[in-house]
XYZ file of C-alpha atoms in Angstrom:
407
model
C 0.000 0.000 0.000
C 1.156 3.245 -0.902
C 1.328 6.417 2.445
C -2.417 7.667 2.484
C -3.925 3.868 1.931
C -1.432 2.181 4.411
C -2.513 5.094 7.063
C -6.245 4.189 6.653
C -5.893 0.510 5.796
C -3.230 -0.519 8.495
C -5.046 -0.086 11.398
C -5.626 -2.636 14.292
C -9.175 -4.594 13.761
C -11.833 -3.638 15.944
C -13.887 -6.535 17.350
C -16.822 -4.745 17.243
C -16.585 -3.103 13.962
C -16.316 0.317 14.496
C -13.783 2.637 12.002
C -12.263 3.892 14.801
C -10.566 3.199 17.642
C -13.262 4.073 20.401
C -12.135 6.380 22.989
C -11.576 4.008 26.569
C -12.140 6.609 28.974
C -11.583 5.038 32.161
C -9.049 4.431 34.806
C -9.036 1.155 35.277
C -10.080 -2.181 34.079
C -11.781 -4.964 36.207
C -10.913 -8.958 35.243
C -12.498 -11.725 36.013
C -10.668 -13.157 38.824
C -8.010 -11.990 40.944
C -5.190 -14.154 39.430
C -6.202 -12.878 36.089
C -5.300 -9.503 37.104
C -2.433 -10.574 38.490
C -1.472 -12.113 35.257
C -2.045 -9.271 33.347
C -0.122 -6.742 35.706
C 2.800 -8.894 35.418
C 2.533 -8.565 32.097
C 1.916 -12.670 31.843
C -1.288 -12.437 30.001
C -3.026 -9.949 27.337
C -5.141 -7.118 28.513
C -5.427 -3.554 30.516
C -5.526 -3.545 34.238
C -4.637 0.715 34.639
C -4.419 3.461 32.362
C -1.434 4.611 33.164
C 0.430 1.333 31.848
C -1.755 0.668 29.511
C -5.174 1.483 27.495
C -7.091 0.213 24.434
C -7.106 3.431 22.762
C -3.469 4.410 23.208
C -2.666 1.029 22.188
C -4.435 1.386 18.967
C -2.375 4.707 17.786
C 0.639 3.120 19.565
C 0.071 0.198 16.621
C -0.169 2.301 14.260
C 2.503 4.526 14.237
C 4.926 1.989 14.733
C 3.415 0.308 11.141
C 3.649 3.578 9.546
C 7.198 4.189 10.539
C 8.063 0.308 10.000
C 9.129 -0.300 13.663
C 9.132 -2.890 16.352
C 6.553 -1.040 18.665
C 6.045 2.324 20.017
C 5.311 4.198 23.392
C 3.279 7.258 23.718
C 3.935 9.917 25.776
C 1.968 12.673 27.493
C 4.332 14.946 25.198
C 6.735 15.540 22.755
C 9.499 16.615 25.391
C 8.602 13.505 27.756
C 9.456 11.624 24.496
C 13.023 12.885 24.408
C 13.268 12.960 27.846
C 12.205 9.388 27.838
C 13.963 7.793 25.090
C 17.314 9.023 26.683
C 16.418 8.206 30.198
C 15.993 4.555 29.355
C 19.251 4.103 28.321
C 21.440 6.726 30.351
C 22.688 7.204 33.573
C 25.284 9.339 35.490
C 28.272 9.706 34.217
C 27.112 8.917 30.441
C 27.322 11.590 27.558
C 25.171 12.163 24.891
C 26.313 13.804 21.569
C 23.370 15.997 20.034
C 23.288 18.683 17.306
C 23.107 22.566 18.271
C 20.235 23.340 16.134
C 17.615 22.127 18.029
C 14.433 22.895 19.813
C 14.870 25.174 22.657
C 12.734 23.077 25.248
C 15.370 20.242 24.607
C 18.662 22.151 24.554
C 16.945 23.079 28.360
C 16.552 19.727 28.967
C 20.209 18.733 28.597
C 21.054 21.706 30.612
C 19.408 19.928 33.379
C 20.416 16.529 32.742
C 23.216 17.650 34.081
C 22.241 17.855 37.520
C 21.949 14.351 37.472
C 25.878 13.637 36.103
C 24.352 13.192 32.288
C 25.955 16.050 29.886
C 25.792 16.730 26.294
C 28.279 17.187 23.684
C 27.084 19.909 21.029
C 28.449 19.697 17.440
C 27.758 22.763 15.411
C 25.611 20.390 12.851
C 25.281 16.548 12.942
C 27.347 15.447 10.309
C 29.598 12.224 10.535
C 33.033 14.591 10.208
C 31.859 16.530 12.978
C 30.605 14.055 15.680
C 33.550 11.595 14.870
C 35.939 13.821 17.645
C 32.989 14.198 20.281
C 33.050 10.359 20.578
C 34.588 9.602 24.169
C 34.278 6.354 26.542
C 31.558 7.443 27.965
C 28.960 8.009 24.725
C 25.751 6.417 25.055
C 23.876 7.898 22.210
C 23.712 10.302 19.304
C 20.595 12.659 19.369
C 19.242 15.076 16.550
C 16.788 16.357 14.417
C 16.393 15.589 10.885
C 14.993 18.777 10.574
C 16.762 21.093 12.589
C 14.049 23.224 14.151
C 14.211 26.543 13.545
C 17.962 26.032 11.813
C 16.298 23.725 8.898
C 19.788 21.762 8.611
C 19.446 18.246 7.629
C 21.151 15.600 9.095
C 22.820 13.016 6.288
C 20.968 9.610 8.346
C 23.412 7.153 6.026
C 26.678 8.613 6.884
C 26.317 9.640 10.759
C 24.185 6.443 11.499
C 26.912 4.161 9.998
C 29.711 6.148 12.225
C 27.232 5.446 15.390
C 26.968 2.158 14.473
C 31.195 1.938 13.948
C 30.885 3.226 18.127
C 28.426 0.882 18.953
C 26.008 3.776 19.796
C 22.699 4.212 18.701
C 21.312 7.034 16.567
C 18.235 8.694 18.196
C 16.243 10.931 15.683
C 13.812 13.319 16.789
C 11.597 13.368 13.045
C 8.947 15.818 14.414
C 9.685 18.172 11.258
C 10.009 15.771 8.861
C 7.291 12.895 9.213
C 6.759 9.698 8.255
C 5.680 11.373 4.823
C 8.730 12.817 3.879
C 10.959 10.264 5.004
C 11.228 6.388 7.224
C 14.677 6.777 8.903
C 14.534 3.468 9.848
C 15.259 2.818 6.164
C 18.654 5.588 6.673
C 20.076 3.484 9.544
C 18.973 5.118 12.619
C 17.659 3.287 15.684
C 15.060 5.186 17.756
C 12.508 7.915 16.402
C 11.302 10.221 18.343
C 7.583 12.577 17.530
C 5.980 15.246 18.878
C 2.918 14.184 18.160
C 1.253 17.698 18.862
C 2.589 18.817 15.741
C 1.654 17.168 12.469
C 0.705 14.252 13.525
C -2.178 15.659 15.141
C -2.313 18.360 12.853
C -5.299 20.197 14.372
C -3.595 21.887 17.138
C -6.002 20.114 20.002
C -3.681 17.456 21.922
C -0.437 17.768 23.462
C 1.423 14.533 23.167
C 4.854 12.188 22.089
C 5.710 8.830 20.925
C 8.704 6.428 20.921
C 9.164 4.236 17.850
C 12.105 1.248 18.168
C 13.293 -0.064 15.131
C 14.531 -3.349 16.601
C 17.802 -2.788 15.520
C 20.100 -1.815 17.890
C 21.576 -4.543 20.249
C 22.025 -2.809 23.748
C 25.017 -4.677 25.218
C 24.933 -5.134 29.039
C 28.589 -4.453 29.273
C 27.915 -0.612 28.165
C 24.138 -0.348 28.972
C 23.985 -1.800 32.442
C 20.623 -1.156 32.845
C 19.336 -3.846 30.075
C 20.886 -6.972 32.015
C 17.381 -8.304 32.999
C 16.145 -7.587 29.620
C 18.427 -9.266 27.305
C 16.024 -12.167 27.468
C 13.378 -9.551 25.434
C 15.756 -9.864 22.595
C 14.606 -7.362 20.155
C 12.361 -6.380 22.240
C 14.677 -5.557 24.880
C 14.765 -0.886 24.443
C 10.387 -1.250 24.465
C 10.589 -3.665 27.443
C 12.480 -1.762 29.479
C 11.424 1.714 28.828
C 7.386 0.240 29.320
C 8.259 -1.156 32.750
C 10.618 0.933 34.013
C 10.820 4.596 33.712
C 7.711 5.221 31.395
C 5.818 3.617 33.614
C 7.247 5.025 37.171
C 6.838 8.834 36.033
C 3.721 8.876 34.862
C 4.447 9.556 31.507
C 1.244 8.082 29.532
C -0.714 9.352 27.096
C -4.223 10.028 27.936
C -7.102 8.475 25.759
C -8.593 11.406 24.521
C -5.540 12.484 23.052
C -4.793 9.196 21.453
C -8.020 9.738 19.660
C -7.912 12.911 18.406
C -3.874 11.666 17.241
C -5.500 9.129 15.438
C -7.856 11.446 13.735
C -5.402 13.770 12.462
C -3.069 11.098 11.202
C -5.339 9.761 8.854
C -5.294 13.212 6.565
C -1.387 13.349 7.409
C -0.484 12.504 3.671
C -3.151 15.142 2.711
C -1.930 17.602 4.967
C 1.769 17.250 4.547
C 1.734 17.232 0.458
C -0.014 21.089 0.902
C 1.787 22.378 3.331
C 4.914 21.163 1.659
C 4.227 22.400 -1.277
C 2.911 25.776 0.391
C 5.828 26.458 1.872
C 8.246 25.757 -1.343
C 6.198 28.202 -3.033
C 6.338 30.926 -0.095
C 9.944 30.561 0.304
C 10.116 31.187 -3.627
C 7.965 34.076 -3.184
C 9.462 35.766 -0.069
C 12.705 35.149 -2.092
C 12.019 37.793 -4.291
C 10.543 40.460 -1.742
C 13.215 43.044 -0.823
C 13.755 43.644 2.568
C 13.805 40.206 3.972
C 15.886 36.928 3.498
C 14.870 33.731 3.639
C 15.948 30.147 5.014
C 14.260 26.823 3.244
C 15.987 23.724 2.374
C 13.763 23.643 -0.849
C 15.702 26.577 -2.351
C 17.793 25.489 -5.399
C 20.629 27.449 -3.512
C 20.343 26.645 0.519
C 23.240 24.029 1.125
C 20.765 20.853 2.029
C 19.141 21.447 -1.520
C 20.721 18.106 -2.974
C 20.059 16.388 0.786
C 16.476 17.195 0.277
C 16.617 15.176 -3.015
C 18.452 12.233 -2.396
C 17.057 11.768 1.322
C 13.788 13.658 1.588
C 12.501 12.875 -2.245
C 12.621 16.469 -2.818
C 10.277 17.344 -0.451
C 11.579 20.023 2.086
C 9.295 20.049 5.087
C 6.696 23.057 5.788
C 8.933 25.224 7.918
C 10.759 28.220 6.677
C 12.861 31.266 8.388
C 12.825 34.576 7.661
C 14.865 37.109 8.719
C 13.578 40.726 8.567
C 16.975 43.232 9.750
C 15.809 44.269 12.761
C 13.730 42.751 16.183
C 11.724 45.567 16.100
C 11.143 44.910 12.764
C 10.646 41.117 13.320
C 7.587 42.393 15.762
C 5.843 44.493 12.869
C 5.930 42.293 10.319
C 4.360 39.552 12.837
C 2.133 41.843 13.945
C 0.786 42.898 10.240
C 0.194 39.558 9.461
C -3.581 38.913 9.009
C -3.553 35.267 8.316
C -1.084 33.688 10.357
C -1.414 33.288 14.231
C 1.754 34.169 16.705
C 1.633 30.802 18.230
C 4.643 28.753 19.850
C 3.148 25.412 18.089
C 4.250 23.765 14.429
C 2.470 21.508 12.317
C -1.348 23.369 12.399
C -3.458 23.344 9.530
C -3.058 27.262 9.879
C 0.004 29.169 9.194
C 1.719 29.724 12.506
C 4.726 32.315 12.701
C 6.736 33.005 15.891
C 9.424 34.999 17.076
C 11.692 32.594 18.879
C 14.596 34.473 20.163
C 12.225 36.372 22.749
C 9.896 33.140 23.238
C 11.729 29.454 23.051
C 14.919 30.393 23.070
C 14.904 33.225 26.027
C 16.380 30.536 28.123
C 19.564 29.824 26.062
C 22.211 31.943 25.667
C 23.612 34.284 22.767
C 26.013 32.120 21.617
C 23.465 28.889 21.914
C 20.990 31.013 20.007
C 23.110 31.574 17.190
C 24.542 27.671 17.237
C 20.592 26.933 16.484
C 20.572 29.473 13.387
C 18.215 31.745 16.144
C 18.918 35.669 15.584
C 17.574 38.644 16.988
C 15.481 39.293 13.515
C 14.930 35.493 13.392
C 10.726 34.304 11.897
C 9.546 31.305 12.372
C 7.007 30.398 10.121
C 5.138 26.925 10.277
C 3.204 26.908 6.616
C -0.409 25.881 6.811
C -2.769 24.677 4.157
C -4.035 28.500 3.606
C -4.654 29.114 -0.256
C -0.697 30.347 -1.166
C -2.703 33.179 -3.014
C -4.206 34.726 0.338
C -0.357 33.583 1.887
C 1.367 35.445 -0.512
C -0.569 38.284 -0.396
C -0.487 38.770 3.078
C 3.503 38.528 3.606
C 3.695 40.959 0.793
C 1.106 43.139 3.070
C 2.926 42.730 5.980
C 6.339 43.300 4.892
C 5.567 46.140 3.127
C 4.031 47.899 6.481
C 6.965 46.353 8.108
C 9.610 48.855 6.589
């Protein structure tokens, strides 16, 4: 099946014949007899016994994201951030290092700030590439984590290359593919290990649930030499990454997603093919626009002359994502042009069916510093602008507006 058909066709059989997943709002679930639930909290027999470890309706978009990115399983998460947080967790402890790329989200450069409380730091390469991680690798590496689509840098990490250097380590590549979806691009099928989604974004697409997921490709062999932690698992083979993180630290946070979001998830991801092929294609022809406008300069891979151009191609199947940068000379500046905007919302999220645009060095990034800020392609004059499924006639018009006011 080809993306849209596989999306609607894949999906775990109901028993009672309903489209969708229904929506298991409850907290708990009552068996039969008290050794059944004793089997099935032990995990030593099918079925739900507490929401928090398990539920019908997460299990059902759990399913099927892990068939649409061609893993072994996934996890769901409450968010996109306790995704990261616990896809590293499950494999890290103190006195581990992680290797990660500076252009990334603000909330998870924060993050690694204060993983360090807890003896885990992080070893920033300028971008991800396999020439510039190769000196970062010490004893002590446990993983290599990045975005495929640097968010709000746009660089693109080369999966083929770096993942075959982690693998050369023995360490496994974690991808955060928030930006990119499974439309643009499997990186299971690149080499790398672990993908990581913010499903709030455009996996949801509507803007209405806050949410993450884990996806394990199966791949990656954690040796109990290096990664203590999976002694007990080995005997999950395969398996070993999902077991753990589901009984262990997933589970003891609190982490879960709730059912209601699950839903709505799996609502949204059944127009994700739909949605991504406009807003895609929106964006490549705003970026060509805004290109043109005087006054303003703009960042998106799509453009015959940004340096991931032939990345985009080979990797992406020339499809650049639906996020763009502009930058306008000024903050000041920055602030007007937002502000004349009629059809595009200030809004921290990504991945609406609306045109979102933020400003990020005075909202996501106010916690890092200069220098971080400018590692992550974030400037003073800096635009973020997440391209919705607007008519690009209206979208046009109104950046021409807006800039024009702006000067």
């Amino acid at each position: 099946m080809n993306f849209n058909t596989s999306i609607l066709h894949s999906a775990p059989e109901n028993e009672n014949g309903s489209t969708m997943s229904p929506i298991y709002q409850v907290s708990a679930f009552a068996q039969g007899s008290a050794e059944k639930l004793e089997q099935v909290f032990n995990n030593k027999a099918p079925g739900f016994a507490y929401s928090r470890i398990g539920n019908p309706t997460v299990d059902a978009f759990e399913k099927r994201i892990a068939a649409l990115e061609g893993g072994i399983g996934a996890i769901a998460c409450s968010s996109g951030m306790a995704a990261v947080t616990m896809s590293l967790l499950n494999i890290l402890q103190a006195g581990d290092e992680i290797i990660a790329g500076s252009g990334l989200f603000g909330g998870t450069i924060d993050l690694f700030r204060d993983l360090e409380a807890f003896g885990i730091n992080t070893r920033f390469a300028e971008t991800v590439t396999a020439e510039n991680i190769k000196p970062l690798f010490t004893e002590h590496t446990r993983a290599v984590f990045t975005e495929l689509i640097g968010n709000p840098k746009l660089d693109i990490v080369d999966l083929k290359s770096v993942s075959e250097l982690c693998h050369s380590k023995g360490i496994p590549l974690i991808i955060d593919s928030t930006t990119a979806t499974p439309y643009l691009i499997h990186p299971f099928e690149f080499g790398a290990d672990i993908v990581v989604h913010s499903t709030s974004k455009y996996i949801n697409g509507g803007g209405n649930s806050i949410s993450g997921v884990i996806i394990d490709s199966g791949s990656f062999r954690f040796e109990a030499e290096r990664y203590k932690g999976f002694k007990e698992y080995k005997k999950f083979g395969k398996f070993a990454y999902l077991a753990k993180l589901r009984n262990g630290l997933w589970r003891n946070t609190g982490a879960c997603l709730s059912p209601f979001n699950a839903f709505m998830n799996m609502v949204g991801l059944e127009t994700l093919g739909l949605r991504m092929e406009r807003c895609c294609s929106n964006a490549q022809k705003l970026a060509e626009f805004l290109s043109t406008q005087d006054g303003v300069t703009v960042n998106y891979p799509g453009l015959p002359d940004n340096p991931y151009h032939e990345l985009v191609q080979s990797q992406l199947g020339g499809r650049a994502g639906a996020i763009l940068t502009l930058r306008a000379g000024s903050k000041e500046r920055a602030f007007k042009l937002i502000n004349s905007l009629q059809y595009a919302f200030s809004a921290t999220n990504i991945g609406d069916v609306r045109t979102l645009v933020i400003h990020p060095s005075s909202t996501i990034y106010t916690h890092s510093s200069e220098a971080a800020q400018l590692s992550a392609g974030v400037y003073s004059d800096t635009i973020r602008v997440s391209v919705g499924i607007e008519d690009i006639e209206d979208l046009t018009a109104d950046f021409a507006q807006a800039i024009e006011r702006s000067r």
